[in-house]
Tab-separated table of C-alpha atoms in Angstrom:
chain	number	residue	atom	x	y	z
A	1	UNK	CA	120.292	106.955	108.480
A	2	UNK	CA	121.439	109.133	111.565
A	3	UNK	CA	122.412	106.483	114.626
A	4	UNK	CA	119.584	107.698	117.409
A	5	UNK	CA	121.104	107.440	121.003
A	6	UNK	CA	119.217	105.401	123.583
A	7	UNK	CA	118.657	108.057	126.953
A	8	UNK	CA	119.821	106.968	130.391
A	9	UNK	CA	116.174	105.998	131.283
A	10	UNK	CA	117.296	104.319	134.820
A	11	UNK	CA	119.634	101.327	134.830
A	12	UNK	CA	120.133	102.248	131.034
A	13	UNK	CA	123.091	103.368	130.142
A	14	UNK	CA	123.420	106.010	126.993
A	15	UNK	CA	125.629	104.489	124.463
A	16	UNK	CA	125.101	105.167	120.420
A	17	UNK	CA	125.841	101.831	119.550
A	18	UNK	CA	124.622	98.638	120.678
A	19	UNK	CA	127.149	95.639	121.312
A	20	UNK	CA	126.959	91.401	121.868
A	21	UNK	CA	127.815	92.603	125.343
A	22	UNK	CA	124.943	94.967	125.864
A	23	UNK	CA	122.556	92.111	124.531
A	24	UNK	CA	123.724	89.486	126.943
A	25	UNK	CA	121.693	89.521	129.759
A	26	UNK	CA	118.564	90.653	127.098
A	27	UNK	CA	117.920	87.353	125.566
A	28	UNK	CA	114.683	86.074	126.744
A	29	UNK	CA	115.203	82.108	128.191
A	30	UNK	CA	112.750	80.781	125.647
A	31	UNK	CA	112.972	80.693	121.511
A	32	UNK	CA	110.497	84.069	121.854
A	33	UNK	CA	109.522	86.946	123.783
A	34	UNK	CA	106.436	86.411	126.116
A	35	UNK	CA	104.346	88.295	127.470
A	36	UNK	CA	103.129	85.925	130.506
A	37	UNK	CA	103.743	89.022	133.216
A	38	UNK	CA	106.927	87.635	134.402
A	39	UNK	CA	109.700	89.464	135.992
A	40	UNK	CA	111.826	88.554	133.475
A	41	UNK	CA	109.158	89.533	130.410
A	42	UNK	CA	108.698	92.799	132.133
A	43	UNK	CA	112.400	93.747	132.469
A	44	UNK	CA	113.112	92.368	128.582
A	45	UNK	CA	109.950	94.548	127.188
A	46	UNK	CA	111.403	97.923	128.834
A	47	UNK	CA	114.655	97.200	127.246
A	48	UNK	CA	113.253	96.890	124.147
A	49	UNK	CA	110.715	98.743	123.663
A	50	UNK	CA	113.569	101.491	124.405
A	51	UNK	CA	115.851	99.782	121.482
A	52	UNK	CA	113.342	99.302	118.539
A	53	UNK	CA	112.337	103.085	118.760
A	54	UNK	CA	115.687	104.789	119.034
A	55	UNK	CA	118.334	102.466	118.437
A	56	UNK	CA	119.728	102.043	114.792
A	57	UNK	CA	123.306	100.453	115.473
A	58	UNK	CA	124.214	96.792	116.325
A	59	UNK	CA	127.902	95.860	116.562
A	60	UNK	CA	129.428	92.618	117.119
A	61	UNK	CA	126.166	90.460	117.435
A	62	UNK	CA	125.364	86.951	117.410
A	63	UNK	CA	122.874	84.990	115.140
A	64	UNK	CA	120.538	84.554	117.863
A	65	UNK	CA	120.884	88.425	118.962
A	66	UNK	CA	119.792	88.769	115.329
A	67	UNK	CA	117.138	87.008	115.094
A	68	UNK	CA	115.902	88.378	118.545
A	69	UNK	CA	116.125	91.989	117.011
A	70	UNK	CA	113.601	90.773	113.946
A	71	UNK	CA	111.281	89.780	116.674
A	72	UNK	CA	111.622	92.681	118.861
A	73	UNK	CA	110.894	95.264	115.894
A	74	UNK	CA	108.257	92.996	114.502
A	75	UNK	CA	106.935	92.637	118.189
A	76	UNK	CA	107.180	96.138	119.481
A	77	UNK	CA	107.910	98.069	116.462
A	78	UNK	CA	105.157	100.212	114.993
A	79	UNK	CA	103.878	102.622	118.062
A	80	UNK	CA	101.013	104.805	117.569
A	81	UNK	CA	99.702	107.784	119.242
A	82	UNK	CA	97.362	105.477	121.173
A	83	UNK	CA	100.148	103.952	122.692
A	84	UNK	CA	99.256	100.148	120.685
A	85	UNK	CA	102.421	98.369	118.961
A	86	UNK	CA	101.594	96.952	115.851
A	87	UNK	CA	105.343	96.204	114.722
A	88	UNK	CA	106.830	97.111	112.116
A	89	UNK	CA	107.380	95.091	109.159
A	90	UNK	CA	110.597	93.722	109.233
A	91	UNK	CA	113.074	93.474	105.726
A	92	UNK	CA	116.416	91.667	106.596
A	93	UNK	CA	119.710	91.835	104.573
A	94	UNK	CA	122.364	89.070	104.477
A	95	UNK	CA	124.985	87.018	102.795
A	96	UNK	CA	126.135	84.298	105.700
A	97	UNK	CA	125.191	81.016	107.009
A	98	UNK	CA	125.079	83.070	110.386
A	99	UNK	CA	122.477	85.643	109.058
A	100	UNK	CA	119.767	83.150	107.891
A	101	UNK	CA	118.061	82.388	111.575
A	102	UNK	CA	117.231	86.530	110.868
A	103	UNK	CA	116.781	86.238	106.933
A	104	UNK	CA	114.016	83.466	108.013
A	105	UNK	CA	112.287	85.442	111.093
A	106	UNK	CA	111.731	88.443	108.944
A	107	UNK	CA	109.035	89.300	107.168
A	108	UNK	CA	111.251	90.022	103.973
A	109	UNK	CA	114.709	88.077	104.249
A	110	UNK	CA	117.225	89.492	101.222
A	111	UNK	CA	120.082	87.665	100.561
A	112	UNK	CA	123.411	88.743	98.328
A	113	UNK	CA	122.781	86.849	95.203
A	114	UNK	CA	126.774	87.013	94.069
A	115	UNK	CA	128.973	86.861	97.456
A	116	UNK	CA	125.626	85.538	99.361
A	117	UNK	CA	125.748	81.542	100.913
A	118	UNK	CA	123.584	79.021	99.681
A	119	UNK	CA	122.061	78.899	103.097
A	120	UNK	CA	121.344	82.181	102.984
A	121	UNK	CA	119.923	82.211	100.182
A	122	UNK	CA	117.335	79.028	100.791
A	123	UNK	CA	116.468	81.269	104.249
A	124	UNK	CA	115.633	84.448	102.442
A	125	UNK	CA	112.749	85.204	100.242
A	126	UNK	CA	114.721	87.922	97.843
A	127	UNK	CA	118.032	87.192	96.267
A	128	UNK	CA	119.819	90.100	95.093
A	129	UNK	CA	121.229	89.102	91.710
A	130	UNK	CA	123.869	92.488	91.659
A	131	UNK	CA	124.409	92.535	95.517
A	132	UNK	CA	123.435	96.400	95.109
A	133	UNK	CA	121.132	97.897	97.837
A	134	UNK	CA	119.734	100.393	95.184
A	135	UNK	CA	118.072	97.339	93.808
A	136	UNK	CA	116.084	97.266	96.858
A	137	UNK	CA	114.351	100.644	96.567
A	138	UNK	CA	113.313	99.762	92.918
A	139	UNK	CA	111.739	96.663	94.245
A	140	UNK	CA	110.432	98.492	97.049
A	141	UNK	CA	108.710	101.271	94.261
A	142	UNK	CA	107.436	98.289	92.326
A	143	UNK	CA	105.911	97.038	95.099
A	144	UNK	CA	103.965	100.209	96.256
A	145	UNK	CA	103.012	100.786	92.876
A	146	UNK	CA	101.393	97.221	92.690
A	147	UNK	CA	99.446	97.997	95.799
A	148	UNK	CA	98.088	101.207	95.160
A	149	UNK	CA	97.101	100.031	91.582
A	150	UNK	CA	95.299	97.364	93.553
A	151	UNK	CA	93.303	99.430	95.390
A	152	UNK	CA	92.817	101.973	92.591
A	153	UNK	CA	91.141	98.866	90.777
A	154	UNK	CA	89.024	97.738	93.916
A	155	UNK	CA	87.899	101.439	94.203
A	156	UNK	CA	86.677	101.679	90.623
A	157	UNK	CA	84.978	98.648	90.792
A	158	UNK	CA	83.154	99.713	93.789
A	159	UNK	CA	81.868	102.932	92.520
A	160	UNK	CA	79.201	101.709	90.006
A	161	UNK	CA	77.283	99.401	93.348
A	162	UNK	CA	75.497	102.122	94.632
A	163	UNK	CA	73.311	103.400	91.247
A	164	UNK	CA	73.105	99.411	90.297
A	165	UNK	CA	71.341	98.726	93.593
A	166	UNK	CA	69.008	101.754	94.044
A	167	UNK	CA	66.716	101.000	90.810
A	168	UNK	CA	65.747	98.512	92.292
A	169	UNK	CA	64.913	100.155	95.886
A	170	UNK	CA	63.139	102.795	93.930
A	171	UNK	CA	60.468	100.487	91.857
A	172	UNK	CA	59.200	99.924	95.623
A	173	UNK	CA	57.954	103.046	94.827
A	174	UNK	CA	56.692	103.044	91.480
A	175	UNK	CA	59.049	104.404	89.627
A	176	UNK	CA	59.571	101.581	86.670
A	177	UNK	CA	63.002	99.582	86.714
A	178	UNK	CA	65.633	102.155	85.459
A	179	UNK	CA	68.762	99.095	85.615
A	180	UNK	CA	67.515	95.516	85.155
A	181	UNK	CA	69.542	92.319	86.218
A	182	UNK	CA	71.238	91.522	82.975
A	183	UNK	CA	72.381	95.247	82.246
A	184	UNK	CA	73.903	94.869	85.526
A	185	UNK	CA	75.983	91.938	84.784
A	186	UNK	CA	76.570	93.866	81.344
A	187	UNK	CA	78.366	96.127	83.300
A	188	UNK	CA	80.210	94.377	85.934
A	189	UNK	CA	81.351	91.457	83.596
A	190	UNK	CA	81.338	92.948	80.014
A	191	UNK	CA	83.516	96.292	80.976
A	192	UNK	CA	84.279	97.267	84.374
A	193	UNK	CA	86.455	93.705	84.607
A	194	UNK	CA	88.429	94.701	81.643
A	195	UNK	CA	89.031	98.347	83.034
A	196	UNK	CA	89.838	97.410	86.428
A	197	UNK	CA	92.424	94.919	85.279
A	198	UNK	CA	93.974	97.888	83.049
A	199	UNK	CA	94.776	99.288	86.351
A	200	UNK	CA	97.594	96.750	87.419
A	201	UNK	CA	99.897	98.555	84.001
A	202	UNK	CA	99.154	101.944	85.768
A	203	UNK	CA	102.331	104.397	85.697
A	204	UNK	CA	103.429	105.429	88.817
A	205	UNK	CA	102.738	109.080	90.610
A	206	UNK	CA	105.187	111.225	91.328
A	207	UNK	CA	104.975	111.306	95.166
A	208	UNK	CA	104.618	107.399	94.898
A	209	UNK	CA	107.534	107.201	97.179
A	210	UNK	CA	107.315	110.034	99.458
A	211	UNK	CA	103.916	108.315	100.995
A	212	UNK	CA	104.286	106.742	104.075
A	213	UNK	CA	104.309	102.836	103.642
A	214	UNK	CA	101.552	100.923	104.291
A	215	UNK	CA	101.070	98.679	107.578
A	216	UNK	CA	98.596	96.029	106.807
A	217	UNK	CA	97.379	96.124	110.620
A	218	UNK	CA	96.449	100.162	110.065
A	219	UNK	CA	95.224	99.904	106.516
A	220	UNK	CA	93.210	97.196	104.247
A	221	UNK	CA	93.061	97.296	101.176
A	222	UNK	CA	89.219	97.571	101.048
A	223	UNK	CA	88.553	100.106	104.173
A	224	UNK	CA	86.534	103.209	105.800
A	225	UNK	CA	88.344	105.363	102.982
A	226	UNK	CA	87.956	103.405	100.054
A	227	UNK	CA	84.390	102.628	100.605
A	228	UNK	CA	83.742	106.630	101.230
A	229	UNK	CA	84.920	107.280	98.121
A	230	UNK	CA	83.087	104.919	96.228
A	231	UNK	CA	80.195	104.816	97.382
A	232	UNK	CA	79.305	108.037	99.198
A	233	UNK	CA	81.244	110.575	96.695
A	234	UNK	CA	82.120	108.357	93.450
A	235	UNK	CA	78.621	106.306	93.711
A	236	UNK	CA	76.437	109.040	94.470
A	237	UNK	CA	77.468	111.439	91.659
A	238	UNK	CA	77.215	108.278	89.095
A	239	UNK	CA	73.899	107.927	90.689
A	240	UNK	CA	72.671	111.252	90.244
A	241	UNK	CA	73.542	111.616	86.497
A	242	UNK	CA	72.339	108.681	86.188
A	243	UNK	CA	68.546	109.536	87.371
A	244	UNK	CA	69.117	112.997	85.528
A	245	UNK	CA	69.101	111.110	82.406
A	246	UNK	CA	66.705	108.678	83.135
A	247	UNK	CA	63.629	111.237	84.033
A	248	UNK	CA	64.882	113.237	80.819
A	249	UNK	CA	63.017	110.531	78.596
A	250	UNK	CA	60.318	111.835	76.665
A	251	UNK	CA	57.036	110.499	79.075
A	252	UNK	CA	58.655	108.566	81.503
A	253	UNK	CA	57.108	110.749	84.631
A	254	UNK	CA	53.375	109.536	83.008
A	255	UNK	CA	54.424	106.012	83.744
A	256	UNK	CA	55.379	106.466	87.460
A	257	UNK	CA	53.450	104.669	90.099
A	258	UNK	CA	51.632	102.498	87.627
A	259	UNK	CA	52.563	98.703	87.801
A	260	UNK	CA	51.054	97.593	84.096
A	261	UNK	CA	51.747	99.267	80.530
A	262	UNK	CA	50.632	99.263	76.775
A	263	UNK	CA	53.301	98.776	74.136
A	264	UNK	CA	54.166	102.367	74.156
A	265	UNK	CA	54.200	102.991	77.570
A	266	UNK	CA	56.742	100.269	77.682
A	267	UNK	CA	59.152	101.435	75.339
A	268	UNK	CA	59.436	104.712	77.007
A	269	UNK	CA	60.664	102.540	80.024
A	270	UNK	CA	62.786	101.072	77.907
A	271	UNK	CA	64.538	104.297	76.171
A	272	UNK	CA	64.717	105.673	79.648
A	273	UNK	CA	65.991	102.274	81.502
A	274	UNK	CA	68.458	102.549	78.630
A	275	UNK	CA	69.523	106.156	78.778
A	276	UNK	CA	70.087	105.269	82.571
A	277	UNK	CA	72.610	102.341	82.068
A	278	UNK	CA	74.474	104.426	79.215
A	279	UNK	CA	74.748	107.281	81.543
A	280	UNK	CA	76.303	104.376	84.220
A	281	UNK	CA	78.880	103.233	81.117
A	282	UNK	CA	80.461	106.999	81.445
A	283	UNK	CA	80.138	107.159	85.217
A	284	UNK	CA	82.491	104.057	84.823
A	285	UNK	CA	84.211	105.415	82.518
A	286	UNK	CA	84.934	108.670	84.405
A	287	UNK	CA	85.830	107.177	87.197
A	288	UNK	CA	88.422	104.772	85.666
A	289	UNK	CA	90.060	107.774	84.928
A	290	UNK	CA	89.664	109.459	88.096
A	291	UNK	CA	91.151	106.403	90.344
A	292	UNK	CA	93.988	106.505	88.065
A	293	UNK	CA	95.762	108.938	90.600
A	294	UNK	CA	95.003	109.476	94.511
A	295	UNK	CA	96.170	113.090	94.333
A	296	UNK	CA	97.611	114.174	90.841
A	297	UNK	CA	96.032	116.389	88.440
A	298	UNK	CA	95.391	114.537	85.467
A	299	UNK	CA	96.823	117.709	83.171
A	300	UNK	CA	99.487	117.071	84.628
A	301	UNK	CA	99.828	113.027	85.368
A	302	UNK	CA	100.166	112.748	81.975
A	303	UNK	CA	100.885	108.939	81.923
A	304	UNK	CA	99.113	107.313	79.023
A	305	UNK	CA	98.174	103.901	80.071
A	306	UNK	CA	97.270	102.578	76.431
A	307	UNK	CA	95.921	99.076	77.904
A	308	UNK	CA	92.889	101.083	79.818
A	309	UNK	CA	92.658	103.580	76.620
A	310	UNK	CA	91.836	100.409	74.855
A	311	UNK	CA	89.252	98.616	76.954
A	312	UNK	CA	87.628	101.894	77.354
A	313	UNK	CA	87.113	102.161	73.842
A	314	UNK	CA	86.055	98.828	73.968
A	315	UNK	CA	83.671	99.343	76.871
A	316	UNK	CA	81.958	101.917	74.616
A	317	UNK	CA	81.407	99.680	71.920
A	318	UNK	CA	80.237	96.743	73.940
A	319	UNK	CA	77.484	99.275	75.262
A	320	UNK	CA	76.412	100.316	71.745
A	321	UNK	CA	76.307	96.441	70.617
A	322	UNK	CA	73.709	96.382	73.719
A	323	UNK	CA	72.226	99.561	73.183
A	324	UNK	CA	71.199	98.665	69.159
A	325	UNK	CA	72.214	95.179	68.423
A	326	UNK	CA	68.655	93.531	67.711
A	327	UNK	CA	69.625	90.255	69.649
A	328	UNK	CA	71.355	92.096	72.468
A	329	UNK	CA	68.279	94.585	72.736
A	330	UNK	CA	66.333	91.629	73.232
A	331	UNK	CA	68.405	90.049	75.937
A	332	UNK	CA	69.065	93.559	77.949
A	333	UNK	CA	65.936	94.967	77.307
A	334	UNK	CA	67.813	98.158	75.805
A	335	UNK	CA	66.559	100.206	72.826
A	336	UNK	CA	68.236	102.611	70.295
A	337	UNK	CA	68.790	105.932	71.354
A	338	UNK	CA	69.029	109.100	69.157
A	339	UNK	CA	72.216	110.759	68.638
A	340	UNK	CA	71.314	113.613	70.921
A	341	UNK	CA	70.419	110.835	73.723
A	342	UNK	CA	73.427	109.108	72.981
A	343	UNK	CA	75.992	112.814	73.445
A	344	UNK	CA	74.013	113.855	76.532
A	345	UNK	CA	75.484	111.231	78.889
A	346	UNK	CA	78.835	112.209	78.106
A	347	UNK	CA	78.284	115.262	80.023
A	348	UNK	CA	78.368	111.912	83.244
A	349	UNK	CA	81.817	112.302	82.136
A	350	UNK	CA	82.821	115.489	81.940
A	351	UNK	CA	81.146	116.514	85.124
A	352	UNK	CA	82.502	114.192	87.210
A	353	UNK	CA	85.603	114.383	86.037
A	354	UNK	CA	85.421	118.244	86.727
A	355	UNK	CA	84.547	117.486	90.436
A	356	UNK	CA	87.477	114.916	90.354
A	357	UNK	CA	90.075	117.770	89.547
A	358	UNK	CA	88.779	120.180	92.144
A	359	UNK	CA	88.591	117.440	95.432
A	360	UNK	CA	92.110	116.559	94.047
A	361	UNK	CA	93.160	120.348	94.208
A	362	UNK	CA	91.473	120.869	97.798
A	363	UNK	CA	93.216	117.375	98.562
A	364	UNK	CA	97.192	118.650	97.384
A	365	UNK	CA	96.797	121.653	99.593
A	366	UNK	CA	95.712	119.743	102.273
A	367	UNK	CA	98.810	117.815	102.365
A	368	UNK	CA	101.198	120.895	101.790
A	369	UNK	CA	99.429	122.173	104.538
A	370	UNK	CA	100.187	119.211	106.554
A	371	UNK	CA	104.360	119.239	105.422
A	372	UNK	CA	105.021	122.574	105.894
A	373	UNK	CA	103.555	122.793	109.460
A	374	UNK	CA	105.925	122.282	112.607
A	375	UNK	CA	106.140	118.769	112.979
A	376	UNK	CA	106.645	116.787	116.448
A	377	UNK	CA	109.623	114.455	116.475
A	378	UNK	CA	108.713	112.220	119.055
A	379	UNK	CA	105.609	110.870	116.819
A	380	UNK	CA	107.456	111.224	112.999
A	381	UNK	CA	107.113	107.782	112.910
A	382	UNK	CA	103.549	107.529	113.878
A	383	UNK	CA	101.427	106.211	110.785
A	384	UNK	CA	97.915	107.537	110.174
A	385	UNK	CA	95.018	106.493	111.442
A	386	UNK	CA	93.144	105.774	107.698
A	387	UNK	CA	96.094	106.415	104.731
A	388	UNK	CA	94.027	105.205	102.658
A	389	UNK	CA	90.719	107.626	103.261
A	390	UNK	CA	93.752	110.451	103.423
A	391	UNK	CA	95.005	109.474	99.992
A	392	UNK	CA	91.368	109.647	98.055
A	393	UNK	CA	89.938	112.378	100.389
A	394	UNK	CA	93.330	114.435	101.556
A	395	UNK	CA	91.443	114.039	105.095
């Protein structure tokens, strides 16, 4: 890290390294900053505000002074463009009795596992068994790659919501149930769960750590980007294969509008309700696949993840139990489809999955755009607005 050099902004000074004795008269009178208007709040926040942006030095301080710098970053860390502080989440490193006030304050308080105190160690929520600080960037990959699995999972899950809800908007208006209640559940219980979990042994990307971290103040893990995905690009596509396939059964469009059928007008509802849940099974399916990466080409991810292989190929033969398993039929209201009916949704698959690789294309040139352009120093640190809709759409 380059040391940044404070500016003489008025009664600052410019120095490139901040001392105990520059900190003296800097220590608010309480156990906190406050922001009750005082003269004394007022003359602390323009210090610091100064110090937690540029300043990346501090020489011969006391426990207190580092505590106070925790709560400074954490308090006025984090600028945006709007101007609003959100602070910046806080990792402190430590081996003495006199570093644990700080190891406590912070959000993540690492201690030295080998020449660290016991007191430090109690105070700090890591210990570093090998004292080495390269240890701390592989926790810090393992710990982006648990969160992006995480909301790789939540956005698969969410995908399948929008063609499991509209069947049942569309019988309104005659058209017969294409996705009843229990092939629903089917779905959400019997395979998505077991894909979604898959996620969490996900291998990492390559650009894993050249993302910007995540602030949880700027981005959930369930937001305006994740739902777009899902449910206005993932969920609609699903949907519309899904109705493709549906209105491709053999008499189906005879039966719309009508509210009462004979036995055979009945199990055309049934081989096209049917064909419309398989067709959902590889919309799943595809998009397990496609929320394995944010940005990557899957030619070129190539990380096998054999746990989601596997419940994949288990999802596909829980759906053909359903699909011509006498008892199951019964209990989904499925019936068997022909081997032709049975192929045809896998084009769900391949289409989407086609789509997938060209947003993901448009997406990586987006952000080469973005890092090759003239950037502005005085807002490198400023996080966007929505990482998360960036990282699905390359917005």
């Amino acid at each position: 890290k380059e040391i940044s050099i404070i500016p003489a902004h008025g009664e600052l000074p410019p120095f490139t390294v901040i001392t105990d004795k520059d900190l003296a008269d800097k220590v608010p009178s309480g156990e906190s900053f406050v922001d009750d208007g005082s003269e004394e709040a007022l003359k602390l926040e323009a210090f610091w505000t100064q110090v937690v942006v540029h300043a990346r030095v501090f020489a011969r301080v006391t426990p207190i002074h580092k505590q106070l710098i925790v709560q400074a970053l954490q308090k006025w860390g984090g600028k945006q463009a709007d101007g609003k502080c959100y602070g910046d989440i806080v990792a402190m490193t430590g081996d003495g009795v006199n570093d644990a006030p700080a190891l406590k304050q912070a959000n993540v308080g690492v201690a030295m596992g080998i020449r660290g105190t016991e007191v430090a160690k109690d105070a700090a929520d890591i210990v570093l068994l090998d004292d080495e600080f390269s240890s701390i960037v592989h926790g810090i990959e393992q710990g982006r790659l648990s969160s992006e699995n995480l909301q790789k999972s939540i956005a698969h899950t969410l995908c399948s919501k929008v063609p499991q809800c509209m069947p049942n908007f569309m019988e309104l208006l005659g058209i017969p149930l294409a996705l009843n209640v229990s092939q629903v559940l089917a779905i959400d219980i019997g395979t998505d769960i077991w894909t979604a979990i898959a996620h969490a042994w996900q291998l990492k990307e390559s650009a894993l750590m050249e993302r910007k971290p995540r602030h949880p103040a700027l981005e959930k893990f369930v937001n305006g980007g994740v739902l777009v995905y899902a449910y206005a690009y993932m969920g609609l596509m699903q949907m519309a294969c899904c109705w493709y396939f549906y209105f491709q059964a053999p008499g189906i469009w005879k039966n719309l509008g009508k509210s009462e059928f004979n036995p055979e007008e009945a199990h055309t509802n049934k081989v096209a309700s049917t064909r419309y849940y398989y067709a959902l099974v590889e919309g799943q399916i595809s998009a397990a696949m496609a929320t394995t990466t944010y940005h990557e080409s899957l030619f070129k991810y190539l990380a096998p993840n054999g746990k989601l292989f596997f419940f994949i190929g288990l999802e596909v033969i829980f759906a053909m139990l359903i699909i011509f398993e006498p008892t199951s039929q019964g209990i989904f209201m499925t019936t068997g489809l022909t081997a032709k009916q049975l192929l045809m949704p896998w084009m769900t698959f391949i289409a989407i999955s086609c789509v997938e690789e060209v947003r993901k294309s448009f997406a990586r040139k987006s952000l080469h755009a973005r890092e090759v352009a003239p950037q502005n120093f005085l807002v490198r640190d400023v996080a966007p607005q929505n990482p998360l809709m960036q990282r699905f759409l390359g917005a």
